[in-house]
């Protein structure tokens, strides 16, 4: 039997094909596609995924022609497949569509830290093991004799560890001597990765009921006997205390404790206890604690039990020898929800629009059962229209039929509330997957998913690749979000497109939910490729009115504060009423530009050529691209002028301004500086939801999906930041952001109000967002895109080359551009052109100069199949041209 294996080495070797191995007879019945296996690869062992099983022992014809001799598969690392069959099919599509090596797509689906590391170890040869004395007496160097002794004691030694011990040069000399001496062998092996099962040593009580009672009585009888023997021995060995008669008066009788009765003595002195009695007392205490722990469900570790009772490890071993207890290794699950109280919830009464949306999803599920591929459903519902309740009831129907669900959310900040709602509806049957979990937490969740112990997987885009058996429904909430696009690593997939392909493979519906659908998604719904379902009304309230404040008028009136008079007035009213407000700004920091007013010097990052941002809290200048920091400037380093000024707008500056106007207000700032991990996100959200703050100041992570009933006012400090970027999608991003952040107001019983500050009130994105009018925005935007040939009317592919030498980057960009033009001509691709090459907008990042070009055409799949650019970053369907 032969097997095709995709090795992990294929992530670095782009030319690496599937490799064929022979299967040892003992393993033939155990192999399945998707399993992790160890295979020989060159001199070492490598980890791989079984791709396909080939019947018979005949070599494929191409291998016969090359005269290749097959090697044997080494071992199976996990009997359960790490990837399911539908995942392998999805990985093949990802590799083909996003022009990336298959290994990148496949191994990117595995949970982080799962892959094992290949290494070489040194062991004694059979000859050395047979006669260690003779081996050590041979003519060898001092280092080799020392190594032989070490291997005799420890069994093996990692070659890398040897290099650390001796240094690289001496280690290489010793390895040459080893090869000649034949006393030591060098063998490959795989080392377990960071993702592993966490074990905890627990003490478990083996006896219960009548048997435990019998043992207690036996121990108590032994305890009474030990106490009695100790008391008797203590009395017999006692000596009276001698007293000098000269120091006593003739009438005073000497006090003699030994003359007292046994009963009286016992009341004045503690009972005498033998060593055996002390041990029995401790053992009885241990049995009591173990019995109580069964009822509480909190087991004891050996060390904790010994500390609590005074037992020594040897005395605990005596209980084991008597088969009263057992010390065992028990798996300890790392639960991301541990310590969080999640209230249960019941299904709510649906509105007519919600019932129609739910019915559309259930009909799509039935369509899939009939072996048809259901169309994706675009659920376009205004903010607060009850999309989440539709999701929950759709998932309940799927789960009732024995199927499972995946629901994606774009931001970690949204995971907390989403998890509370889903886990509250399906307690103990929800798994969480996102990048802020530890390696161990993700591994434990991944194993629960693979074992079928959960009904719902919820998380960020990587949760789509969880090994969910019997998948019946995929939901992508806030489908318009840029966070669903993977742009930094291969493959550069979009979770929406990958989910739709997965739905086609499994014939299950994909629900795309949003108050502001991506232009591409709404266009596909217009064309009939998606089924459009709409929720036009907000539940229990109306959409909040949006008021536009023209900042140009504020300046003409002499008001130069970053907070307009109208917004200050409304903030004061909110604080008086004891309500809450959100102030949104799409930029963190205190000042985004440090400038000398005399010579024009601008403080730039030394590695990125990006203006440094001033952070008042840390009192540093920081680059938001590479994280580099530098000291603040008081004098211009160019002309030594003291006219150095800090310009621009950030969340810290907004916070200081609000504190000046409302010193009694309780403020909370939520951006990437204050929320660096998931615990910080959860803490900030809990504090604001619990009314521990009056005003929340934050960046785009607070603009989406959060449901905070106490918020009645939302202020957008500057709506122009998203509009001023030279990118075709800037108007769309501005509209989505404004609409989403406006939707945070008035979600409770009290009416909401939104104030948007802008220097450009006439812009169609701002105007449409102020009226919550998605259709008007879409009509104008789709006409513009069709006129200029932007997506969805033409496909974009962005090519980026980075190098520490600027001239080299430019040269490589020119060379690839000429190749692309030649391929376009030979393939006869009409309406296909190239924009660029040009330096990227942020040309230098982390000391690498970046040149880019955009290829545009109706369908670029044929071109991408022939592109040979391994050193380039190729972004298929980029969400931004910057």
mmCIF file of C-alpha atoms in Angstrom, residues 638-823:
data_model
loop_
_atom_site.group_PDB
_atom_site.id
_atom_site.type_symbol
_atom_site.label_atom_id
_atom_site.label_comp_id
_atom_site.label_asym_id
_atom_site.label_seq_id
_atom_site.Cartn_x
_atom_site.Cartn_y
_atom_site.Cartn_z
ATOM 1 C CA UNK A 638 17.437 69.908 13.046
ATOM 2 C CA UNK A 639 17.576 73.651 13.893
ATOM 3 C CA UNK A 640 17.619 73.470 17.737
ATOM 4 C CA UNK A 641 14.529 75.692 17.882
ATOM 5 C CA UNK A 642 12.204 75.503 20.872
ATOM 6 C CA UNK A 643 9.209 75.867 18.503
ATOM 7 C CA UNK A 644 8.549 72.126 18.516
ATOM 8 C CA UNK A 645 4.795 71.478 18.549
ATOM 9 C CA UNK A 646 2.511 68.459 18.841
ATOM 10 C CA UNK A 647 -0.332 68.448 16.302
ATOM 11 C CA UNK A 648 -3.145 66.106 15.427
ATOM 12 C CA UNK A 649 -5.874 64.327 17.286
ATOM 13 C CA UNK A 650 -5.929 61.111 19.288
ATOM 14 C CA UNK A 651 -7.932 59.373 22.010
ATOM 15 C CA UNK A 652 -5.614 60.613 24.774
ATOM 16 C CA UNK A 653 -6.089 64.213 23.655
ATOM 17 C CA UNK A 654 -9.858 63.746 23.609
ATOM 18 C CA UNK A 655 -9.686 62.304 27.116
ATOM 19 C CA UNK A 656 -7.731 65.298 28.457
ATOM 20 C CA UNK A 657 -10.149 67.733 26.779
ATOM 21 C CA UNK A 658 -13.227 66.055 28.296
ATOM 22 C CA UNK A 659 -11.560 66.007 31.724
ATOM 23 C CA UNK A 660 -11.046 69.769 31.428
ATOM 24 C CA UNK A 661 -14.707 70.458 30.636
ATOM 25 C CA UNK A 662 -16.209 67.785 32.945
ATOM 26 C CA UNK A 663 -13.752 67.140 35.799
ATOM 27 C CA UNK A 664 -16.299 65.074 37.761
ATOM 28 C CA UNK A 665 -17.076 62.717 34.869
ATOM 29 C CA UNK A 666 -15.774 59.166 35.078
ATOM 30 C CA UNK A 667 -13.881 58.446 31.857
ATOM 31 C CA UNK A 668 -12.770 55.183 30.297
ATOM 32 C CA UNK A 669 -10.446 54.889 27.284
ATOM 33 C CA UNK A 670 -10.603 51.831 25.041
ATOM 34 C CA UNK A 671 -7.993 51.533 22.292
ATOM 35 C CA UNK A 672 -5.056 49.270 21.452
ATOM 36 C CA UNK A 673 -2.933 50.943 24.117
ATOM 37 C CA UNK A 674 -5.363 50.254 26.964
ATOM 38 C CA UNK A 675 -6.638 46.886 25.692
ATOM 39 C CA UNK A 676 -3.656 44.792 24.669
ATOM 40 C CA UNK A 677 -5.229 41.368 25.303
ATOM 41 C CA UNK A 678 -8.603 39.696 25.638
ATOM 42 C CA UNK A 679 -8.689 40.073 29.424
ATOM 43 C CA UNK A 680 -8.304 43.845 29.087
ATOM 44 C CA UNK A 681 -11.125 43.905 26.508
ATOM 45 C CA UNK A 682 -13.385 41.956 28.862
ATOM 46 C CA UNK A 683 -12.507 44.123 31.857
ATOM 47 C CA UNK A 684 -13.158 47.399 30.018
ATOM 48 C CA UNK A 685 -16.449 46.152 28.608
ATOM 49 C CA UNK A 686 -17.607 44.874 32.006
ATOM 50 C CA UNK A 687 -16.695 48.133 33.722
ATOM 51 C CA UNK A 688 -18.627 50.249 31.238
ATOM 52 C CA UNK A 689 -21.600 47.855 31.106
ATOM 53 C CA UNK A 690 -21.733 47.937 34.923
ATOM 54 C CA UNK A 691 -21.959 51.759 34.865
ATOM 55 C CA UNK A 692 -18.512 52.248 36.428
ATOM 56 C CA UNK A 693 -17.841 55.007 33.869
ATOM 57 C CA UNK A 694 -19.928 57.762 32.324
ATOM 58 C CA UNK A 695 -18.082 58.342 29.048
ATOM 59 C CA UNK A 696 -16.257 55.768 26.932
ATOM 60 C CA UNK A 697 -13.608 57.174 24.564
ATOM 61 C CA UNK A 698 -12.355 54.721 21.971
ATOM 62 C CA UNK A 699 -11.271 53.752 18.487
ATOM 63 C CA UNK A 700 -12.969 51.502 15.927
ATOM 64 C CA UNK A 701 -13.041 48.450 18.225
ATOM 65 C CA UNK A 702 -15.947 50.075 20.117
ATOM 66 C CA UNK A 703 -17.827 50.982 16.946
ATOM 67 C CA UNK A 704 -19.204 47.551 16.112
ATOM 68 C CA UNK A 705 -21.537 44.984 17.534
ATOM 69 C CA UNK A 706 -21.524 46.085 21.184
ATOM 70 C CA UNK A 707 -24.910 46.225 22.895
ATOM 71 C CA UNK A 708 -24.820 48.777 25.746
ATOM 72 C CA UNK A 709 -28.355 49.791 26.797
ATOM 73 C CA UNK A 710 -27.115 52.663 29.001
ATOM 74 C CA UNK A 711 -25.640 54.605 26.065
ATOM 75 C CA UNK A 712 -27.907 57.426 24.867
ATOM 76 C CA UNK A 713 -25.316 59.654 23.169
ATOM 77 C CA UNK A 714 -22.649 58.825 20.605
ATOM 78 C CA UNK A 715 -20.263 61.521 19.447
ATOM 79 C CA UNK A 716 -18.014 61.080 16.409
ATOM 80 C CA UNK A 717 -15.150 63.489 17.107
ATOM 81 C CA UNK A 718 -13.850 63.521 13.530
ATOM 82 C CA UNK A 719 -15.593 61.768 10.649
ATOM 83 C CA UNK A 720 -12.960 62.839 8.108
ATOM 84 C CA UNK A 721 -10.036 60.571 9.036
ATOM 85 C CA UNK A 722 -11.364 57.565 7.081
ATOM 86 C CA UNK A 723 -12.253 59.730 4.061
ATOM 87 C CA UNK A 724 -8.823 61.220 3.483
ATOM 88 C CA UNK A 725 -6.988 58.058 2.413
ATOM 89 C CA UNK A 726 -6.093 57.574 -1.292
ATOM 90 C CA UNK A 727 -7.981 54.298 -1.669
ATOM 91 C CA UNK A 728 -11.040 53.382 -3.755
ATOM 92 C CA UNK A 729 -12.742 51.822 -0.689
ATOM 93 C CA UNK A 730 -12.369 54.901 1.575
ATOM 94 C CA UNK A 731 -15.971 56.140 1.128
ATOM 95 C CA UNK A 732 -17.298 52.669 1.935
ATOM 96 C CA UNK A 733 -15.201 52.379 5.094
ATOM 97 C CA UNK A 734 -16.274 55.841 6.245
ATOM 98 C CA UNK A 735 -19.976 55.078 5.723
ATOM 99 C CA UNK A 736 -19.760 51.707 7.478
ATOM 100 C CA UNK A 737 -17.875 53.094 10.444
ATOM 101 C CA UNK A 738 -20.233 56.019 10.969
ATOM 102 C CA UNK A 739 -23.347 53.853 10.606
ATOM 103 C CA UNK A 740 -22.023 51.198 12.955
ATOM 104 C CA UNK A 741 -20.916 53.616 15.676
ATOM 105 C CA UNK A 742 -24.213 55.505 15.416
ATOM 106 C CA UNK A 743 -25.965 52.189 16.018
ATOM 107 C CA UNK A 744 -24.510 51.982 19.536
ATOM 108 C CA UNK A 745 -26.885 54.742 20.738
ATOM 109 C CA UNK A 746 -30.427 54.244 21.999
ATOM 110 C CA UNK A 747 -30.391 50.448 22.258
ATOM 111 C CA UNK A 748 -32.062 50.531 25.688
ATOM 112 C CA UNK A 749 -35.357 51.947 26.915
ATOM 113 C CA UNK A 750 -34.250 55.567 26.502
ATOM 114 C CA UNK A 751 -33.957 57.337 23.154
ATOM 115 C CA UNK A 752 -30.536 57.871 21.633
ATOM 116 C CA UNK A 753 -28.841 60.739 19.848
ATOM 117 C CA UNK A 754 -25.770 60.855 17.566
ATOM 118 C CA UNK A 755 -23.574 63.873 16.809
ATOM 119 C CA UNK A 756 -21.057 63.684 13.942
ATOM 120 C CA UNK A 757 -18.347 66.358 13.713
ATOM 121 C CA UNK A 758 -16.871 66.907 10.252
ATOM 122 C CA UNK A 759 -15.167 69.426 7.973
ATOM 123 C CA UNK A 760 -16.886 67.794 4.983
ATOM 124 C CA UNK A 761 -20.639 67.590 5.720
ATOM 125 C CA UNK A 762 -21.532 67.457 2.000
ATOM 126 C CA UNK A 763 -19.743 64.173 1.338
ATOM 127 C CA UNK A 764 -22.259 61.553 0.231
ATOM 128 C CA UNK A 765 -20.935 58.940 2.701
ATOM 129 C CA UNK A 766 -21.471 61.244 5.691
ATOM 130 C CA UNK A 767 -24.830 62.438 4.396
ATOM 131 C CA UNK A 768 -26.123 58.875 3.813
ATOM 132 C CA UNK A 769 -24.818 57.685 7.184
ATOM 133 C CA UNK A 770 -26.594 60.566 8.941
ATOM 134 C CA UNK A 771 -29.881 59.315 7.485
ATOM 135 C CA UNK A 772 -29.102 55.589 8.048
ATOM 136 C CA UNK A 773 -29.659 55.222 4.308
ATOM 137 C CA UNK A 774 -27.597 52.275 3.050
ATOM 138 C CA UNK A 775 -29.465 52.072 -0.264
ATOM 139 C CA UNK A 776 -28.619 55.669 -1.168
ATOM 140 C CA UNK A 777 -24.963 55.149 -0.301
ATOM 141 C CA UNK A 778 -24.849 51.903 -2.298
ATOM 142 C CA UNK A 779 -26.474 53.490 -5.369
ATOM 143 C CA UNK A 780 -23.833 56.230 -5.586
ATOM 144 C CA UNK A 781 -20.892 53.967 -4.715
ATOM 145 C CA UNK A 782 -21.743 51.173 -7.177
ATOM 146 C CA UNK A 783 -22.092 53.689 -10.023
ATOM 147 C CA UNK A 784 -18.655 55.119 -9.215
ATOM 148 C CA UNK A 785 -17.055 51.679 -9.110
ATOM 149 C CA UNK A 786 -18.609 50.624 -12.401
ATOM 150 C CA UNK A 787 -17.433 53.858 -14.067
ATOM 151 C CA UNK A 788 -13.805 53.346 -13.001
ATOM 152 C CA UNK A 789 -13.638 49.555 -13.146
ATOM 153 C CA UNK A 790 -13.273 48.930 -9.416
ATOM 154 C CA UNK A 791 -14.400 45.719 -7.642
ATOM 155 C CA UNK A 792 -16.823 44.011 -8.028
ATOM 156 C CA UNK A 793 -16.602 44.821 -11.763
ATOM 157 C CA UNK A 794 -12.932 43.918 -12.058
ATOM 158 C CA UNK A 795 -10.711 41.749 -9.906
ATOM 159 C CA UNK A 796 -7.689 43.333 -8.189
ATOM 160 C CA UNK A 797 -4.438 41.586 -7.264
ATOM 161 C CA UNK A 798 -1.812 43.543 -5.318
ATOM 162 C CA UNK A 799 1.880 42.665 -5.691
ATOM 163 C CA UNK A 800 4.299 43.968 -3.024
ATOM 164 C CA UNK A 801 8.083 43.584 -2.959
ATOM 165 C CA UNK A 802 10.144 44.448 0.137
ATOM 166 C CA UNK A 803 13.907 44.807 0.486
ATOM 167 C CA UNK A 804 16.363 46.694 2.673
ATOM 168 C CA UNK A 805 17.840 48.249 -0.497
ATOM 169 C CA UNK A 806 15.506 50.754 -2.145
ATOM 170 C CA UNK A 807 17.094 50.411 -5.582
ATOM 171 C CA UNK A 808 16.730 46.609 -5.422
ATOM 172 C CA UNK A 809 13.013 46.944 -4.635
ATOM 173 C CA UNK A 810 12.487 49.288 -7.557
ATOM 174 C CA UNK A 811 14.474 47.058 -9.933
ATOM 175 C CA UNK A 812 12.563 43.897 -8.981
ATOM 176 C CA UNK A 813 9.259 45.751 -9.370
ATOM 177 C CA UNK A 814 10.213 46.867 -12.887
ATOM 178 C CA UNK A 815 11.278 43.335 -13.861
ATOM 179 C CA UNK A 816 8.051 41.716 -12.650
ATOM 180 C CA UNK A 817 5.971 44.411 -14.316
ATOM 181 C CA UNK A 818 7.520 43.566 -17.707
ATOM 182 C CA UNK A 819 6.884 39.850 -17.116
ATOM 183 C CA UNK A 820 3.263 40.503 -16.189
ATOM 184 C CA UNK A 821 2.726 42.584 -19.327
ATOM 185 C CA UNK A 822 4.156 39.758 -21.435
ATOM 186 C CA UNK A 823 1.908 37.148 -19.787
#
